[in-house]
XYZ file of N, CA and C in Angstrom:
426
model
N 0.820 -1.184 0.000
C 0.000 0.000 0.000
C 0.870 1.257 0.000
N 1.970 1.206 0.770
C 2.843 2.381 0.791
C 3.435 2.652 -0.590
N 3.734 1.615 -1.337
C 4.284 1.799 -2.679
C 3.239 2.434 -3.595
N 2.007 1.963 -3.505
C 0.936 2.527 -4.325
C 0.708 3.994 -3.969
N 0.709 4.283 -2.665
C 0.556 5.670 -2.203
C 1.649 6.542 -2.815
N 2.897 6.127 -2.652
C 4.003 6.948 -3.132
C 3.967 7.090 -4.652
N 3.663 6.009 -5.358
C 3.600 6.077 -6.827
C 2.568 7.107 -7.273
N 1.412 7.139 -6.608
C 0.393 8.110 -7.029
C 0.770 9.532 -6.661
N 1.165 9.770 -5.410
C 1.424 11.168 -5.036
C 2.654 11.722 -5.751
N 3.680 10.915 -5.924
C 4.860 11.393 -6.647
C 4.557 11.557 -8.132
N 3.848 10.605 -8.712
C 3.501 10.691 -10.124
C 2.646 11.910 -10.438
N 1.705 12.205 -9.556
C 0.875 13.392 -9.779
C 1.704 14.664 -9.627
N 2.616 14.668 -8.674
C 3.457 15.843 -8.462
C 4.383 16.069 -9.656
N 5.008 14.989 -10.116
C 5.950 15.098 -11.232
C 5.253 15.054 -12.595
N 3.966 14.716 -12.612
C 3.170 14.627 -13.838
C 3.720 13.616 -14.828
N 4.114 12.474 -14.260
C 4.590 11.360 -15.094
C 4.582 10.093 -14.245
N 4.750 8.966 -14.889
C 4.855 7.708 -14.156
C 6.145 7.694 -13.350
N 6.090 7.039 -12.228
C 7.239 6.956 -11.334
C 7.878 5.582 -11.506
N 9.202 5.539 -11.520
C 9.905 4.264 -11.660
C 9.954 3.536 -10.319
N 10.195 2.251 -10.381
C 10.336 1.459 -9.154
C 11.501 1.984 -8.303
N 12.592 2.393 -8.955
C 13.738 2.936 -8.210
C 13.352 4.233 -7.499
N 12.539 5.069 -8.137
C 12.091 6.306 -7.492
C 11.178 6.017 -6.304
N 10.341 4.995 -6.441
C 9.494 4.597 -5.313
C 10.370 4.106 -4.165
N 11.339 3.255 -4.470
C 12.256 2.763 -3.433
C 12.929 3.924 -2.709
N 13.429 4.902 -3.480
C 14.115 6.042 -2.876
C 13.154 6.893 -2.055
N 11.957 7.090 -2.544
C 10.964 7.865 -1.805
C 10.610 7.231 -0.476
N 10.499 5.924 -0.455
C 10.204 5.230 0.798
C 11.359 5.345 1.780
N 12.578 5.401 1.264
C 13.736 5.612 2.140
C 13.790 7.057 2.641
N 13.460 7.998 1.762
C 13.513 9.419 2.125
C 12.419 9.807 3.114
N 11.285 9.124 3.054
C 10.146 9.443 3.909
C 9.710 8.184 4.663
N 10.508 7.744 5.634
C 10.168 6.515 6.365
C 8.937 6.718 7.255
N 8.334 5.625 7.619
C 7.142 5.647 8.467
C 7.453 5.174 9.883
N 8.647 5.441 10.366
C 9.079 4.980 11.684
C 8.173 5.470 12.808
N 7.572 6.656 12.659
C 6.756 7.230 13.728
C 5.335 6.674 13.746
N 5.022 5.768 12.849
C 3.660 5.254 12.750
C 3.507 3.911 13.451
N 4.242 3.741 14.547
C 4.160 2.522 15.337
C 3.918 2.881 16.801
N 3.446 1.896 17.546
C 3.205 2.100 18.979
C 4.527 2.474 19.648
N 4.496 3.273 20.655
C 3.321 3.725 21.404
C 2.760 5.068 20.945
N 3.378 5.736 19.952
C 2.933 7.089 19.595
C 2.328 7.189 18.203
N 2.082 6.078 17.555
C 1.513 6.121 16.218
C 0.909 4.791 15.822
N 0.211 4.806 14.704
C -0.414 3.609 14.145
C -0.416 3.727 12.624
N -0.406 2.584 11.963
C -0.583 2.517 10.512
C -1.650 1.464 10.252
N -2.644 1.806 9.442
C -3.734 0.863 9.184
C -3.878 0.626 7.685
N -4.407 -0.534 7.357
C -4.683 -0.906 5.975
C -6.167 -1.221 5.874
N -6.829 -0.602 4.904
C -8.239 -0.864 4.660
C -8.396 -1.842 3.512
N -9.387 -2.712 3.658
C -9.618 -3.737 2.640
C -11.033 -3.629 2.080
N -11.166 -3.974 0.824
C -12.456 -4.066 0.162
C -12.512 -5.435 -0.490
N -13.488 -6.228 -0.088
C -13.603 -7.610 -0.579
C -12.295 -8.377 -0.369
N -11.649 -8.120 0.766
C -10.427 -8.828 1.125
C -9.153 -8.271 0.515
N -9.270 -7.327 -0.413
C -8.080 -6.766 -1.065
C -7.656 -5.482 -0.367
N -6.357 -5.328 -0.070
C -5.892 -4.065 0.525
C -5.981 -2.947 -0.513
N -6.823 -1.938 -0.216
C -7.032 -0.851 -1.169
C -6.994 0.523 -0.521
N -6.602 0.598 0.738
C -6.499 1.897 1.409
C -5.502 1.771 2.557
N -4.923 2.909 2.932
C -4.014 2.907 4.071
C -3.921 4.315 4.629
N -3.395 4.397 5.820
C -3.158 5.685 6.430
C -2.450 5.525 7.751
N -1.786 6.588 8.147
C -1.077 6.577 9.416
C -1.482 7.757 10.265
N -1.267 7.593 11.557
C -1.503 8.672 12.508
C -0.376 8.627 13.529
N 0.080 9.817 13.927
C 1.168 9.907 14.905
C 0.912 11.117 15.792
N 1.403 11.035 17.010
C 1.270 12.157 17.925
C 2.324 13.212 17.621
N 1.864 14.446 17.533
C 2.776 15.585 17.427
C 3.112 16.123 18.815
N 2.139 16.064 19.699
C 2.288 16.426 21.104
C 1.229 15.622 21.861
N 1.149 15.711 23.178
C 0.221 14.837 23.913
C -1.253 14.944 23.514
N -1.691 16.054 22.911
C -3.109 16.197 22.553
C -3.354 16.397 21.058
N -2.303 16.395 20.261
C -2.445 16.639 18.820
C -1.851 15.477 18.032
N -2.683 14.882 17.190
C -2.215 13.824 16.299
C -2.188 14.364 14.871
N -1.433 13.705 14.030
C -1.334 14.100 12.631
C -1.586 12.897 11.739
N -2.440 13.089 10.734
C -2.656 12.069 9.716
C -1.565 12.183 8.662
N -1.153 11.045 8.142
C -0.156 11.025 7.082
C -0.315 9.741 6.278
N 0.161 9.758 5.059
C 0.133 8.594 4.173
C -1.287 8.080 3.940
N -2.265 8.971 3.955
C -3.655 8.576 3.716
C -3.833 8.358 2.215
N -4.296 7.166 1.863
C -4.406 6.793 0.458
C -5.570 5.832 0.261
N -6.353 6.090 -0.767
C -7.398 5.171 -1.203
C -7.150 4.874 -2.680
N -6.985 3.619 -2.994
C -6.771 3.189 -4.364
C -7.927 3.685 -5.237
N -7.644 4.122 -6.462
C -8.722 4.603 -7.335
C -9.876 3.614 -7.494
N -9.591 2.305 -7.426
C -10.651 1.300 -7.565
C -11.616 1.307 -6.385
N -11.203 1.914 -5.256
C -12.056 1.931 -4.066
C -12.653 3.306 -3.801
N -12.309 4.279 -4.595
C -12.851 5.625 -4.386
C -14.343 5.627 -4.714
N -15.088 6.360 -3.917
C -16.530 6.425 -4.102
C -17.290 5.311 -3.414
N -16.603 4.469 -2.666
C -17.260 3.348 -1.975
C -17.526 3.639 -0.504
N -17.064 4.779 -0.014
C -17.161 5.064 1.417
C -15.935 4.611 2.179
N -14.978 4.032 1.474
C -13.773 3.538 2.128
C -12.909 4.632 2.720
N -12.858 5.780 2.058
C -12.067 6.894 2.588
C -12.618 7.379 3.914
N -13.943 7.530 3.995
C -14.578 7.960 5.244
C -14.361 6.919 6.338
N -14.484 5.646 5.986
C -14.264 4.578 6.972
C -12.818 4.588 7.454
N -11.882 4.786 6.544
C -10.467 4.854 6.909
C -10.222 6.002 7.886
N -10.798 7.170 7.609
C -10.618 8.305 8.513
C -11.205 8.017 9.895
N -12.364 7.354 9.951
C -12.953 7.023 11.262
C -12.015 6.115 12.065
N -11.430 5.134 11.412
C -10.497 4.224 12.101
C -9.275 4.996 12.578
N -8.745 5.865 11.742
C -7.575 6.655 12.133
C -7.912 7.618 13.266
N -9.083 8.228 13.212
C -9.496 9.124 14.295
C -9.659 8.354 15.608
N -10.235 7.155 15.544
C -10.344 6.319 16.748
C -8.961 5.970 17.290
N -8.026 5.695 16.390
C -6.650 5.416 16.814
C -6.055 6.646 17.485
N -6.338 7.823 16.957
C -5.866 9.059 17.568
C -6.418 9.242 18.973
N -7.715 8.984 19.141
C -8.317 9.068 20.478
C -7.645 8.087 21.434
N -7.380 6.877 20.954
C -6.726 5.866 21.791
C -5.316 6.305 22.192
N -4.688 7.136 21.365
C -3.364 7.671 21.685
C -3.449 8.866 22.633
N -4.681 9.333 22.910
C -4.880 10.465 23.800
C -5.077 11.796 23.109
N -5.167 11.781 21.785
C -5.303 13.038 21.037
C -6.695 13.636 21.201
N -6.734 14.944 21.271
C -7.983 15.695 21.322
C -8.309 16.340 19.984
N -7.317 16.409 19.111
C -7.518 16.953 17.777
C -6.565 16.246 16.824
N -6.939 16.275 15.548
C -6.083 15.683 14.525
C -5.867 16.728 13.440
N -4.655 16.769 12.939
C -4.263 17.708 11.893
C -3.669 16.945 10.725
N -3.557 17.651 9.617
C -2.873 17.089 8.453
C -2.503 18.222 7.528
N -1.539 17.945 6.667
C -1.251 18.858 5.571
C -1.328 18.078 4.273
N -1.608 18.799 3.199
C -1.728 18.155 1.893
C -1.403 19.162 0.801
N -1.392 18.675 -0.418
C -1.060 19.512 -1.567
C -2.321 19.973 -2.281
N -2.165 21.030 -3.063
C -3.288 21.572 -3.835
C -3.795 20.595 -4.889
N -2.894 19.839 -5.510
C -3.318 18.945 -6.591
C -4.052 17.703 -6.099
N -4.032 17.424 -4.811
C -4.723 16.250 -4.278
C -6.163 16.639 -3.932
N -6.909 16.989 -4.969
C -8.257 17.547 -4.794
C -9.220 16.539 -4.181
N -9.077 15.253 -4.510
C -9.966 14.244 -3.935
C -9.758 14.149 -2.427
N -8.519 14.212 -2.004
C -8.217 14.144 -0.569
C -8.781 15.360 0.152
N -8.581 16.527 -0.419
C -9.094 17.741 0.223
C -10.607 17.702 0.325
N -11.281 17.194 -0.690
C -12.745 17.082 -0.650
C -13.177 16.073 0.416
N -12.474 14.966 0.518
C -12.791 13.963 1.548
C -12.663 14.567 2.937
N -11.569 15.261 3.192
C -11.372 15.861 4.516
C -12.489 16.849 4.834
N -12.844 17.680 3.871
C -13.912 18.664 4.108
C -15.234 17.963 4.401
N -15.560 16.907 3.652
C -16.807 16.166 3.892
C -16.833 15.520 5.270
N -15.666 15.183 5.798
C -15.593 14.491 7.082
C -15.375 15.437 8.263
N -15.572 16.721 8.042
C -15.547 17.674 9.141
C -14.215 18.325 9.436
N -13.259 18.170 8.562
C -11.971 18.836 8.734
C -12.079 20.255 8.199
N -11.553 21.204 8.936
C -11.578 22.613 8.538
C -10.167 23.072 8.218
N -10.052 23.907 7.204
C -8.734 24.463 6.890
C -8.300 25.399 8.008
N -7.026 25.322 8.338
C -6.433 26.124 9.407
C -5.159 26.771 8.888
N -4.613 27.744 9.625
C -3.304 28.291 9.237
C -2.230 27.197 9.299
N -1.164 27.428 8.590
C -0.064 26.457 8.547
C 0.448 26.165 9.944
N 0.584 24.873 10.260
C 1.176 24.450 11.532
C 2.512 23.748 11.296
N 2.837 23.538 10.027
C 4.078 22.851 9.666
C 4.585 23.467 8.368
N 5.803 23.108 8.042
C 6.354 23.549 6.765
C 6.928 22.339 6.058
N 7.039 22.451 4.807
C 7.592 21.360 4.020
C 7.335 21.638 2.562
N 8.061 20.967 1.704
C 7.944 21.264 0.275
C 6.587 20.891 -0.314
N 5.833 20.009 0.346
C 4.567 19.547 -0.211
C 3.359 20.022 0.596
N 3.563 20.815 1.619
C 2.469 21.303 2.454
C 1.920 22.599 1.874
N 0.682 22.533 1.377
C 0.040 23.709 0.789
C -1.312 24.022 1.425
N -1.903 23.026 2.078
C -3.182 23.181 2.788
C -3.069 22.440 4.111
N -3.642 23.023 5.147
C -3.595 22.428 6.480
C -5.023 22.307 6.998
N -5.320 21.177 7.627
C -6.660 20.889 8.124
C -6.579 20.443 9.580
N -7.712 20.599 10.272
C -7.801 20.133 11.655
C -9.230 19.707 11.954
N -9.362 18.717 12.827
C -10.661 18.260 13.310
C -10.535 17.952 14.791
N -11.507 18.405 15.569
C -11.560 18.091 17.004
C -12.020 16.647 17.159
N -11.391 15.926 18.061
C -11.767 14.529 18.323
C -12.603 14.390 19.591
N -12.614 15.399 20.425
C -13.402 15.339 21.677
C -14.399 16.483 21.718
């Protein structure tokens, strides 16, 4: 799932297909080490038994969690899987003690931005910086 996520977001950013070597390098450049217990989680969503969605959540501070690597395969878009994935990630955030969840995303990821807005995420001022952070969202969990 992480490879599919990286292939899509990098390919859309670069506006071309991404090579396997570029995916390998991207996974090394952006590791998911923080998405494990005790301060994070990574989940995989399935449709008819096939892994078609994923996402991670990690604590930024004791009451703030951050979503990252949220991805729904194009074959599963429009099925409600994205909303279900966010609910699972939000529950994981609550279990970590978070009172709010934040995320950043790019302008070209219009489907993701629409999903977040539909699920109650509001745009907020920038809370982070990075080459791919163009929009910032937050949702209260309590």
